Amino acid sequence: MVNKKRKNYHLKVKKKDAQNLIKSFERLHKGRSILDKKNKVFQEKNHVFFPVKYDKKELKNMIRSIGKNLNIKIIKRESIYNKKFKYNSLKDALKTRIPEKYLELIPKSFDIIGNIAIIELDLFDNCNIETDIKKKIALAILHVNKNVKSVFEKVSEISGVYRLKKIKFLEGIYIKETVHRENNCFFNINIEETFFTPRLLSERKRISNNNIKSEENIVDLFAGVGPFSIQIARKNNVKIYSFDINPKAIDYFKKNIELNKLKGKILPTLMDVKDLLKNNNKRGVKLTNKIDRIIMNLPEKSLEYINVACHLIKEEGAIVHIYQFCDKPNSITKAINNLKNKLGENNWIIQTITYSKILKHISPKTDMIVIDAYVKKLKL
């Protein structure tokens, strides 16, 4: 289909000379592509038209360097858009759309949840043409990522007991609910009402493949919409007791159980997990020292719930997967010591550290750490 909205420069050459033209440019301008790959090379009668990405003056200089053996004409005409073209990065897509001085401010990554993109653009807040640039970045995201239908800006950090962030709509279709696919599982998510991060994809896959024994009893303390629980239960014949304090998260969690084919059983419960310590809490009483494995994905506060974990896991030994934010340097060592000290306060000890890793750098001063530990009750 001819792009009638915009005319671009093309090199017109006879069909018999087309290959020689390309070879000549490759020889004289190594590492420099002359073709505008967003548009197609096409043929009309005995001529081939090459869409190019330089202005007329630059093109004349390039042609002059080839010599007069080829009869090359520079013409401006409608292009044929290349539907298969894909930019290498968001920055590439914006090179001709925003001032060059702003290109370095474009984030190198952003989150895609289902068909919704969420990007941080606070570095543009003090620009005079901030709104226009943010809109252009959002449109570029839609162009580069064909599966994305909606783009939001993240305008606050995650906060509150429900772990939510404020977002602002930028471009596309105004939708906040989506279905996200991860490791062959499906998750119905509302990006404003529930917590979910796609950046733990590999970690959730690792845990679900973590030599989990058949019929293990597992607790997922801060389960959200169920990404850890569902991926574990999809692959393993286990029983998972999953908790979250956000009623919306539990509603979506229940929907997500129905979306996926599971080997194991999941029992999602709306609850502040501190209530599991109460003598009149039936679930807490039932699970006391019955749990083989516990997941504690609340990195900002997980250590505050070690007493809950110790109340639930088997005294003779259990596996703890705990996530923490720790200061640099030596963040892993600090995370291990934090866990050791908190367990000690509850008369528990670490028998073995089976895994430890920096999952991501949260800030110049802070890392997110995961520790897998086999722990047991200290015999007094």
mmCIF file of C-alpha atoms in Angstrom:
data_model
loop_
_atom_site.group_PDB
_atom_site.id
_atom_site.type_symbol
_atom_site.label_atom_id
_atom_site.label_comp_id
_atom_site.label_asym_id
_atom_site.label_seq_id
_atom_site.Cartn_x
_atom_site.Cartn_y
_atom_site.Cartn_z
ATOM 1 C CA MET A 1 0.000 0.000 0.000
ATOM 2 C CA VAL A 2 1.381 3.409 -0.975
ATOM 3 C CA ASN A 3 1.886 5.821 1.910
ATOM 4 C CA LYS A 4 0.040 8.889 0.622
ATOM 5 C CA LYS A 5 0.578 10.947 3.730
ATOM 6 C CA ARG A 6 4.295 11.433 3.218
ATOM 7 C CA LYS A 7 6.747 11.610 0.342
ATOM 8 C CA ASN A 8 10.334 10.443 0.777
ATOM 9 C CA TYR A 9 13.523 10.434 -1.258
ATOM 10 C CA HIS A 10 14.199 7.397 -3.443
ATOM 11 C CA LEU A 11 17.076 6.399 -5.660
ATOM 12 C CA LYS A 12 15.784 5.401 -9.095
ATOM 13 C CA VAL A 13 17.999 3.033 -11.050
ATOM 14 C CA LYS A 14 17.543 0.642 -13.948
ATOM 15 C CA LYS A 15 16.703 -2.892 -12.914
ATOM 16 C CA LYS A 16 19.905 -4.289 -14.420
ATOM 17 C CA ASP A 17 21.979 -1.897 -12.244
ATOM 18 C CA ALA A 18 20.146 -2.428 -8.941
ATOM 19 C CA GLN A 19 22.540 -5.013 -7.506
ATOM 20 C CA ASN A 20 25.582 -2.966 -8.508
ATOM 21 C CA LEU A 21 24.126 0.067 -6.717
ATOM 22 C CA ILE A 22 23.790 -1.801 -3.411
ATOM 23 C CA LYS A 23 27.246 -3.371 -3.705
ATOM 24 C CA SER A 24 28.813 0.004 -4.478
ATOM 25 C CA PHE A 25 27.282 1.634 -1.419
ATOM 26 C CA GLU A 26 28.274 -1.289 0.830
ATOM 27 C CA ARG A 27 31.851 -1.070 -0.449
ATOM 28 C CA LEU A 28 32.210 2.694 -0.061
ATOM 29 C CA HIS A 29 30.183 3.201 3.103
ATOM 30 C CA LYS A 30 30.939 0.191 5.288
ATOM 31 C CA GLY A 31 28.735 -0.040 8.375
ATOM 32 C CA ARG A 32 26.457 2.693 7.056
ATOM 33 C CA SER A 33 23.072 1.675 5.703
ATOM 34 C CA ILE A 34 21.556 3.974 3.118
ATOM 35 C CA LEU A 35 18.163 2.267 2.886
ATOM 36 C CA ASP A 36 15.141 3.447 4.829
ATOM 37 C CA LYS A 37 13.973 0.034 5.995
ATOM 38 C CA LYS A 38 10.631 1.374 7.175
ATOM 39 C CA ASN A 39 9.651 1.444 3.507
ATOM 40 C CA LYS A 40 9.864 -1.166 0.776
ATOM 41 C CA VAL A 41 12.140 -1.361 -2.245
ATOM 42 C CA PHE A 42 9.807 -1.626 -5.221
ATOM 43 C CA GLN A 43 9.875 -1.960 -9.001
ATOM 44 C CA GLU A 44 8.037 -0.083 -11.716
ATOM 45 C CA LYS A 45 8.531 -1.225 -15.314
ATOM 46 C CA ASN A 46 12.313 -1.348 -15.900
ATOM 47 C CA HIS A 47 13.335 0.634 -12.809
ATOM 48 C CA VAL A 48 13.890 -0.161 -9.153
ATOM 49 C CA PHE A 49 13.174 2.444 -6.446
ATOM 50 C CA PHE A 50 15.252 2.371 -3.237
ATOM 51 C CA PRO A 51 13.789 4.344 -0.289
ATOM 52 C CA VAL A 52 16.640 6.211 1.422
ATOM 53 C CA LYS A 53 16.994 8.004 4.744
ATOM 54 C CA TYR A 54 19.239 10.934 3.781
ATOM 55 C CA ASP A 55 18.481 14.377 2.378
ATOM 56 C CA LYS A 56 19.142 15.363 -1.233
ATOM 57 C CA LYS A 57 22.504 17.037 -0.555
ATOM 58 C CA GLU A 58 23.934 13.991 1.250
ATOM 59 C CA LEU A 59 22.599 11.678 -1.442
ATOM 60 C CA LYS A 60 24.299 13.697 -4.197
ATOM 61 C CA ASN A 61 27.641 13.379 -2.390
ATOM 62 C CA MET A 62 27.156 9.624 -1.982
ATOM 63 C CA ILE A 63 26.268 9.190 -5.660
ATOM 64 C CA ARG A 64 29.289 11.276 -6.668
ATOM 65 C CA SER A 65 31.550 8.886 -4.746
ATOM 66 C CA ILE A 66 30.209 5.929 -6.750
ATOM 67 C CA GLY A 67 31.055 7.455 -10.071
ATOM 68 C CA LYS A 68 29.185 7.856 -13.335
ATOM 69 C CA ASN A 69 28.926 4.188 -14.275
ATOM 70 C CA LEU A 70 25.411 3.955 -12.874
ATOM 71 C CA ASN A 71 22.602 6.201 -14.032
ATOM 72 C CA ILE A 72 21.081 7.113 -10.635
ATOM 73 C CA LYS A 73 18.316 9.651 -10.176
ATOM 74 C CA ILE A 74 17.123 11.172 -6.902
ATOM 75 C CA ILE A 75 13.362 11.565 -6.797
ATOM 76 C CA LYS A 76 10.835 12.370 -4.109
ATOM 77 C CA ARG A 77 7.726 10.242 -4.201
ATOM 78 C CA GLU A 78 5.229 8.295 -2.125
ATOM 79 C CA SER A 79 6.651 5.310 -0.250
ATOM 80 C CA ILE A 80 5.334 1.804 0.260
ATOM 81 C CA TYR A 81 5.329 1.080 3.979
ATOM 82 C CA ASN A 82 7.130 -2.108 5.065
ATOM 83 C CA LYS A 83 4.700 -3.854 7.433
ATOM 84 C CA LYS A 84 7.442 -6.244 8.581
ATOM 85 C CA PHE A 85 9.727 -3.430 9.721
ATOM 86 C CA LYS A 86 10.558 -3.361 13.419
ATOM 87 C CA TYR A 87 12.689 -0.848 15.323
ATOM 88 C CA ASN A 88 15.571 -2.252 17.366
ATOM 89 C CA SER A 89 14.640 -0.101 20.357
ATOM 90 C CA LEU A 90 12.326 2.622 21.580
ATOM 91 C CA LYS A 91 15.198 5.088 21.224
ATOM 92 C CA ASP A 92 15.602 4.191 17.528
ATOM 93 C CA ALA A 93 11.904 4.793 16.941
ATOM 94 C CA LEU A 94 12.153 8.273 18.449
ATOM 95 C CA LYS A 95 15.338 9.536 16.779
ATOM 96 C CA THR A 96 13.460 11.680 14.277
ATOM 97 C CA ARG A 97 10.485 12.458 16.520
ATOM 98 C CA ILE A 98 11.922 14.251 19.554
ATOM 99 C CA PRO A 99 14.905 16.612 20.063
ATOM 100 C CA GLU A 100 18.205 14.731 20.248
ATOM 101 C CA LYS A 101 19.015 16.128 23.716
ATOM 102 C CA TYR A 102 16.072 14.170 25.165
ATOM 103 C CA LEU A 103 16.962 10.788 23.656
ATOM 104 C CA GLU A 104 19.290 9.854 26.517
ATOM 105 C CA LEU A 105 16.440 10.398 28.990
ATOM 106 C CA ILE A 106 14.306 7.655 27.437
ATOM 107 C CA PRO A 107 14.143 4.639 29.806
ATOM 108 C CA LYS A 108 15.981 1.567 28.534
ATOM 109 C CA SER A 109 13.170 -0.662 29.785
ATOM 110 C CA PHE A 110 9.524 -0.546 30.816
ATOM 111 C CA ASP A 111 6.918 -3.035 31.958
ATOM 112 C CA ILE A 112 4.503 -4.793 29.642
ATOM 113 C CA ILE A 113 1.628 -6.504 31.446
ATOM 114 C CA GLY A 114 -0.643 -8.277 28.986
ATOM 115 C CA ASN A 115 -1.407 -5.640 26.353
ATOM 116 C CA ILE A 116 -0.636 -2.679 28.641
ATOM 117 C CA ALA A 117 2.708 -0.864 28.869
ATOM 118 C CA ILE A 118 3.734 1.081 31.987
ATOM 119 C CA ILE A 119 6.718 3.423 31.751
ATOM 120 C CA GLU A 120 8.465 5.857 34.107
ATOM 121 C CA LEU A 121 8.963 9.296 32.516
ATOM 122 C CA ASP A 122 9.660 11.510 35.525
ATOM 123 C CA LEU A 123 12.918 12.752 33.928
ATOM 124 C CA PHE A 124 10.756 14.667 31.457
ATOM 125 C CA ASP A 125 8.705 16.426 34.146
ATOM 126 C CA ASN A 126 10.771 19.631 33.968
ATOM 127 C CA CYS A 127 10.821 19.868 30.163
ATOM 128 C CA ASN A 128 8.863 22.744 28.638
ATOM 129 C CA ILE A 129 7.347 20.355 26.086
ATOM 130 C CA GLU A 130 6.971 17.501 28.591
ATOM 131 C CA THR A 131 3.421 16.437 27.624
ATOM 132 C CA ASP A 132 4.190 16.385 23.901
ATOM 133 C CA ILE A 133 7.332 14.283 24.430
ATOM 134 C CA LYS A 134 5.548 11.828 26.697
ATOM 135 C CA LYS A 135 2.795 11.394 24.113
ATOM 136 C CA LYS A 136 5.369 10.774 21.380
ATOM 137 C CA ILE A 137 7.146 8.189 23.531
ATOM 138 C CA ALA A 138 3.817 6.459 24.210
ATOM 139 C CA LEU A 139 2.958 6.406 20.493
ATOM 140 C CA ALA A 140 6.410 4.936 19.756
ATOM 141 C CA ILE A 141 5.789 2.182 22.325
ATOM 142 C CA LEU A 142 2.553 1.302 20.525
ATOM 143 C CA HIS A 143 4.393 1.259 17.199
ATOM 144 C CA VAL A 144 7.366 -0.812 18.385
ATOM 145 C CA ASN A 145 5.289 -3.307 20.401
ATOM 146 C CA LYS A 146 2.409 -4.465 18.220
ATOM 147 C CA ASN A 147 0.769 -6.405 21.072
ATOM 148 C CA VAL A 148 0.531 -3.296 23.274
ATOM 149 C CA LYS A 149 -2.828 -1.506 23.083
ATOM 150 C CA SER A 150 -2.538 0.933 25.967
ATOM 151 C CA VAL A 151 0.295 2.996 27.498
ATOM 152 C CA PHE A 152 0.344 4.407 31.033
ATOM 153 C CA GLU A 153 2.905 6.454 32.900
ATOM 154 C CA LYS A 154 3.886 5.361 36.407
ATOM 155 C CA VAL A 155 3.560 8.534 38.483
ATOM 156 C CA SER A 156 4.252 7.227 41.992
ATOM 157 C CA GLU A 157 6.222 4.550 43.775
ATOM 158 C CA ILE A 158 4.499 1.422 45.079
ATOM 159 C CA SER A 159 3.017 2.203 48.491
ATOM 160 C CA GLY A 160 0.388 1.251 51.062
ATOM 161 C CA VAL A 161 -0.621 -2.127 52.447
ATOM 162 C CA TYR A 162 -2.058 -3.110 49.042
ATOM 163 C CA ARG A 163 1.269 -2.276 47.299
ATOM 164 C CA LEU A 164 -0.316 -0.106 44.604
ATOM 165 C CA LYS A 165 1.068 2.647 42.357
ATOM 166 C CA LYS A 166 -0.562 5.667 40.740
ATOM 167 C CA ILE A 167 -0.701 5.655 36.946
ATOM 168 C CA LYS A 168 -1.632 8.171 34.242
ATOM 169 C CA PHE A 169 -3.056 7.277 30.836
ATOM 170 C CA LEU A 170 -0.966 8.432 27.862
ATOM 171 C CA GLU A 171 -2.015 6.776 24.582
ATOM 172 C CA GLY A 172 -3.913 3.901 22.980
ATOM 173 C CA ILE A 173 -7.100 2.290 24.261
ATOM 174 C CA TYR A 174 -8.066 3.249 27.805
ATOM 175 C CA ILE A 175 -7.992 -0.121 29.585
ATOM 176 C CA LYS A 176 -6.694 -1.056 33.030
ATOM 177 C CA GLU A 177 -7.598 -4.731 33.037
ATOM 178 C CA THR A 178 -5.699 -7.261 30.961
ATOM 179 C CA VAL A 179 -4.741 -10.935 30.718
ATOM 180 C CA HIS A 180 -1.021 -11.489 31.136
ATOM 181 C CA ARG A 181 0.726 -14.675 30.020
ATOM 182 C CA GLU A 182 3.790 -15.848 31.912
ATOM 183 C CA ASN A 183 5.527 -19.238 31.837
ATOM 184 C CA ASN A 184 2.471 -20.801 30.163
ATOM 185 C CA CYS A 185 0.117 -19.468 32.841
ATOM 186 C CA PHE A 186 -2.546 -16.782 32.467
ATOM 187 C CA PHE A 187 -3.296 -13.969 34.883
ATOM 188 C CA ASN A 188 -6.234 -11.589 34.874
ATOM 189 C CA ILE A 189 -4.885 -8.332 36.312
ATOM 190 C CA ASN A 190 -6.078 -4.794 37.000
ATOM 191 C CA ILE A 191 -2.904 -2.680 36.896
ATOM 192 C CA GLU A 192 -4.370 -0.009 39.198
ATOM 193 C CA GLU A 193 -6.180 -2.146 41.777
ATOM 194 C CA THR A 194 -3.708 -5.011 42.240
ATOM 195 C CA PHE A 195 0.035 -5.490 42.616
ATOM 196 C CA PHE A 196 1.914 -7.349 39.884
ATOM 197 C CA THR A 197 5.415 -7.097 38.472
ATOM 198 C CA PRO A 198 6.489 -8.939 35.304
ATOM 199 C CA ARG A 199 10.131 -8.504 36.354
ATOM 200 C CA LEU A 200 10.045 -11.621 38.553
ATOM 201 C CA LEU A 201 9.200 -13.913 35.627
ATOM 202 C CA SER A 202 12.458 -15.900 35.892
ATOM 203 C CA GLU A 203 12.251 -16.060 39.661
ATOM 204 C CA ARG A 204 8.745 -17.502 39.614
ATOM 205 C CA LYS A 205 9.861 -20.076 37.067
ATOM 206 C CA ARG A 206 12.825 -21.001 39.274
ATOM 207 C CA ILE A 207 10.670 -21.489 42.360
ATOM 208 C CA SER A 208 8.098 -23.604 40.488
ATOM 209 C CA ASN A 209 10.968 -25.888 39.364
ATOM 210 C CA ASN A 210 12.621 -25.980 42.813
ATOM 211 C CA ASN A 211 12.617 -29.746 43.467
ATOM 212 C CA ILE A 212 9.206 -29.489 45.073
ATOM 213 C CA LYS A 213 8.050 -32.829 46.456
ATOM 214 C CA SER A 214 4.628 -34.291 45.772
ATOM 215 C CA GLU A 215 2.012 -33.400 48.408
ATOM 216 C CA GLU A 216 4.050 -30.613 49.974
ATOM 217 C CA ASN A 217 2.092 -28.111 52.063
ATOM 218 C CA ILE A 218 3.098 -24.618 50.972
ATOM 219 C CA VAL A 219 2.209 -21.127 52.184
ATOM 220 C CA ASP A 220 2.355 -18.042 49.944
ATOM 221 C CA LEU A 221 2.152 -15.221 52.497
ATOM 222 C CA PHE A 222 1.755 -12.200 50.187
ATOM 223 C CA ALA A 223 0.216 -13.841 47.153
ATOM 224 C CA GLY A 224 -1.303 -10.939 45.204
ATOM 225 C CA VAL A 225 -3.149 -12.240 42.125
ATOM 226 C CA GLY A 226 -1.376 -15.595 42.477
ATOM 227 C CA PRO A 227 1.696 -15.637 40.171
ATOM 228 C CA PHE A 228 3.871 -17.751 42.501
ATOM 229 C CA SER A 229 1.100 -20.050 43.707
ATOM 230 C CA ILE A 230 -0.409 -20.744 40.297
ATOM 231 C CA GLN A 231 2.904 -21.445 38.592
ATOM 232 C CA ILE A 232 3.891 -23.846 41.385
ATOM 233 C CA ALA A 233 0.500 -25.617 41.366
ATOM 234 C CA ARG A 234 0.526 -25.907 37.594
ATOM 235 C CA LYS A 235 3.602 -28.147 37.739
ATOM 236 C CA ASN A 236 3.368 -29.791 41.154
ATOM 237 C CA ASN A 237 0.889 -31.918 43.089
ATOM 238 C CA VAL A 238 0.875 -29.731 46.190
ATOM 239 C CA LYS A 239 -1.497 -27.887 48.484
ATOM 240 C CA ILE A 240 -0.945 -24.144 48.682
ATOM 241 C CA TYR A 241 -2.445 -21.820 51.272
ATOM 242 C CA SER A 242 -2.268 -18.343 49.748
ATOM 243 C CA PHE A 243 -2.967 -15.089 51.571
ATOM 244 C CA ASP A 244 -3.360 -11.432 50.667
ATOM 245 C CA ILE A 245 -4.818 -8.409 52.442
ATOM 246 C CA ASN A 246 -6.173 -6.803 49.242
ATOM 247 C CA PRO A 247 -9.757 -7.987 48.484
ATOM 248 C CA LYS A 248 -9.385 -7.058 44.795
ATOM 249 C CA ALA A 249 -6.236 -9.174 44.539
ATOM 250 C CA ILE A 250 -8.021 -12.189 46.013
ATOM 251 C CA ASP A 251 -10.947 -11.705 43.603
ATOM 252 C CA TYR A 252 -8.557 -11.763 40.629
ATOM 253 C CA PHE A 253 -6.623 -14.663 42.182
ATOM 254 C CA LYS A 254 -9.778 -16.767 42.219
ATOM 255 C CA LYS A 255 -10.437 -15.919 38.562
ATOM 256 C CA ASN A 256 -6.844 -16.880 37.716
ATOM 257 C CA ILE A 257 -7.222 -20.291 39.317
ATOM 258 C CA GLU A 258 -10.093 -20.908 36.887
ATOM 259 C CA LEU A 259 -7.975 -19.690 33.943
ATOM 260 C CA ASN A 260 -5.247 -22.283 34.484
ATOM 261 C CA LYS A 261 -5.043 -26.060 34.504
ATOM 262 C CA LEU A 262 -3.424 -27.041 37.814
ATOM 263 C CA LYS A 263 -1.983 -30.246 39.223
ATOM 264 C CA GLY A 264 -2.093 -28.926 42.762
ATOM 265 C CA LYS A 265 -4.762 -27.287 44.903
ATOM 266 C CA ILE A 266 -4.764 -23.627 45.962
ATOM 267 C CA LEU A 267 -6.770 -22.089 48.789
ATOM 268 C CA PRO A 268 -6.713 -18.275 48.398
ATOM 269 C CA THR A 269 -7.699 -16.388 51.559
ATOM 270 C CA LEU A 270 -8.331 -12.704 52.224
ATOM 271 C CA MET A 271 -6.451 -12.035 55.450
ATOM 272 C CA ASP A 272 -3.843 -9.964 57.232
ATOM 273 C CA VAL A 273 -1.335 -12.769 57.824
ATOM 274 C CA LYS A 274 -0.558 -11.446 61.316
ATOM 275 C CA ASP A 275 -3.997 -12.815 62.220
ATOM 276 C CA LEU A 276 -2.644 -16.343 61.707
ATOM 277 C CA LEU A 277 -0.916 -15.939 65.084
ATOM 278 C CA LYS A 278 -4.201 -15.455 66.954
ATOM 279 C CA ASN A 279 -5.478 -18.369 69.036
ATOM 280 C CA ASN A 280 -8.982 -18.009 67.583
ATOM 281 C CA ASN A 281 -7.825 -18.044 63.945
ATOM 282 C CA LYS A 282 -8.931 -21.439 62.629
ATOM 283 C CA ARG A 283 -6.620 -21.391 59.614
ATOM 284 C CA GLY A 284 -3.653 -20.372 61.752
ATOM 285 C CA VAL A 285 -4.357 -23.111 64.300
ATOM 286 C CA LYS A 286 -4.768 -25.729 61.577
ATOM 287 C CA LEU A 287 -1.490 -24.825 59.868
ATOM 288 C CA THR A 288 0.688 -24.467 62.992
ATOM 289 C CA ASN A 289 4.033 -26.180 62.241
ATOM 290 C CA LYS A 290 2.519 -28.094 59.289
ATOM 291 C CA ILE A 291 4.129 -26.229 56.377
ATOM 292 C CA ASP A 292 7.016 -27.604 54.280
ATOM 293 C CA ARG A 293 7.779 -24.430 52.316
ATOM 294 C CA ILE A 294 6.917 -20.742 52.632
ATOM 295 C CA ILE A 295 7.185 -17.871 50.152
ATOM 296 C CA MET A 296 7.705 -14.348 51.549
ATOM 297 C CA ASN A 297 7.629 -11.927 48.635
ATOM 298 C CA LEU A 298 7.248 -8.626 50.462
ATOM 299 C CA PRO A 299 10.827 -7.321 50.211
ATOM 300 C CA GLU A 300 10.239 -4.048 52.042
ATOM 301 C CA LYS A 301 8.765 -5.736 55.140
ATOM 302 C CA SER A 302 9.300 -9.507 54.912
ATOM 303 C CA LEU A 303 11.511 -9.636 58.012
ATOM 304 C CA GLU A 304 8.625 -8.273 60.094
ATOM 305 C CA TYR A 305 6.731 -11.508 59.373
ATOM 306 C CA ILE A 306 9.383 -14.058 60.367
ATOM 307 C CA ASN A 307 7.384 -14.848 63.502
ATOM 308 C CA VAL A 308 4.413 -15.758 61.268
ATOM 309 C CA ALA A 309 6.651 -18.025 59.176
ATOM 310 C CA CYS A 310 8.040 -19.725 62.297
ATOM 311 C CA HIS A 311 4.501 -20.285 63.551
ATOM 312 C CA LEU A 312 3.578 -22.123 60.330
ATOM 313 C CA ILE A 313 6.599 -24.127 59.178
ATOM 314 C CA LYS A 314 7.606 -27.564 60.448
ATOM 315 C CA GLU A 315 9.888 -27.470 63.482
ATOM 316 C CA GLU A 316 12.053 -30.308 62.155
ATOM 317 C CA GLY A 317 12.852 -28.293 59.034
ATOM 318 C CA ALA A 318 11.313 -26.324 56.162
ATOM 319 C CA ILE A 319 12.295 -24.181 53.177
ATOM 320 C CA VAL A 320 11.943 -20.394 53.304
ATOM 321 C CA HIS A 321 12.034 -18.281 50.132
ATOM 322 C CA ILE A 322 12.426 -14.730 51.416
ATOM 323 C CA TYR A 323 12.849 -11.474 49.479
ATOM 324 C CA GLN A 324 14.470 -8.388 50.982
ATOM 325 C CA PHE A 325 15.635 -4.893 50.077
ATOM 326 C CA CYS A 326 19.187 -4.514 51.388
ATOM 327 C CA ASP A 327 21.751 -1.732 51.317
ATOM 328 C CA LYS A 328 24.879 -1.993 49.193
ATOM 329 C CA PRO A 329 27.648 -3.081 49.398
ATOM 330 C CA ASN A 330 27.587 -6.773 50.420
ATOM 331 C CA SER A 331 23.799 -6.845 50.137
ATOM 332 C CA ILE A 332 23.550 -10.654 50.027
ATOM 333 C CA THR A 333 25.606 -11.023 53.214
ATOM 334 C CA LYS A 334 23.389 -8.443 54.899
ATOM 335 C CA ALA A 335 20.247 -10.272 53.771
ATOM 336 C CA ILE A 336 21.525 -13.562 55.194
ATOM 337 C CA ASN A 337 22.469 -11.909 58.488
ATOM 338 C CA ASN A 338 19.075 -10.196 58.685
ATOM 339 C CA LEU A 339 17.331 -13.543 58.271
ATOM 340 C CA LYS A 340 19.664 -15.257 60.753
ATOM 341 C CA ASN A 341 19.049 -12.603 63.413
ATOM 342 C CA LYS A 342 15.266 -12.564 63.015
ATOM 343 C CA LEU A 343 15.086 -16.365 63.120
ATOM 344 C CA GLY A 344 17.263 -16.315 66.233
ATOM 345 C CA GLU A 345 14.785 -14.006 67.972
ATOM 346 C CA ASN A 346 12.189 -16.755 67.467
ATOM 347 C CA ASN A 347 14.530 -19.638 68.477
ATOM 348 C CA TRP A 348 15.023 -20.873 64.911
ATOM 349 C CA ILE A 349 18.274 -21.361 62.981
ATOM 350 C CA ILE A 350 19.456 -21.569 59.394
ATOM 351 C CA GLN A 351 20.745 -25.042 58.650
ATOM 352 C CA THR A 352 21.628 -24.409 54.985
ATOM 353 C CA ILE A 353 21.531 -21.540 52.503
ATOM 354 C CA THR A 354 20.547 -23.271 49.270
ATOM 355 C CA TYR A 355 20.378 -20.190 47.033
ATOM 356 C CA SER A 356 21.073 -16.466 47.165
ATOM 357 C CA LYS A 357 21.054 -13.812 44.460
ATOM 358 C CA ILE A 358 20.748 -10.111 43.713
ATOM 359 C CA LEU A 359 17.539 -10.049 41.657
ATOM 360 C CA LYS A 360 17.709 -6.398 40.675
ATOM 361 C CA HIS A 361 19.260 -3.080 41.593
ATOM 362 C CA ILE A 362 16.451 -0.999 43.078
ATOM 363 C CA SER A 363 18.527 2.175 43.398
ATOM 364 C CA PRO A 364 22.195 3.226 43.567
ATOM 365 C CA LYS A 365 22.130 2.255 47.253
ATOM 366 C CA THR A 366 19.741 -0.706 47.386
ATOM 367 C CA ASP A 367 19.430 -4.248 45.957
ATOM 368 C CA MET A 368 16.556 -6.697 45.924
ATOM 369 C CA ILE A 369 17.782 -10.027 47.295
ATOM 370 C CA VAL A 370 16.318 -13.514 47.374
ATOM 371 C CA ILE A 371 17.477 -16.063 49.939
ATOM 372 C CA ASP A 372 16.409 -19.728 49.916
ATOM 373 C CA ALA A 373 17.152 -21.255 53.313
ATOM 374 C CA TYR A 374 16.457 -24.567 55.000
ATOM 375 C CA VAL A 375 15.588 -23.643 58.567
ATOM 376 C CA LYS A 376 14.597 -25.517 61.708
ATOM 377 C CA LYS A 377 13.566 -24.982 65.303
ATOM 378 C CA LEU A 378 16.426 -24.582 67.775
ATOM 379 C CA LYS A 379 16.423 -27.323 70.377
ATOM 380 C CA LEU A 380 16.796 -25.745 73.811
#
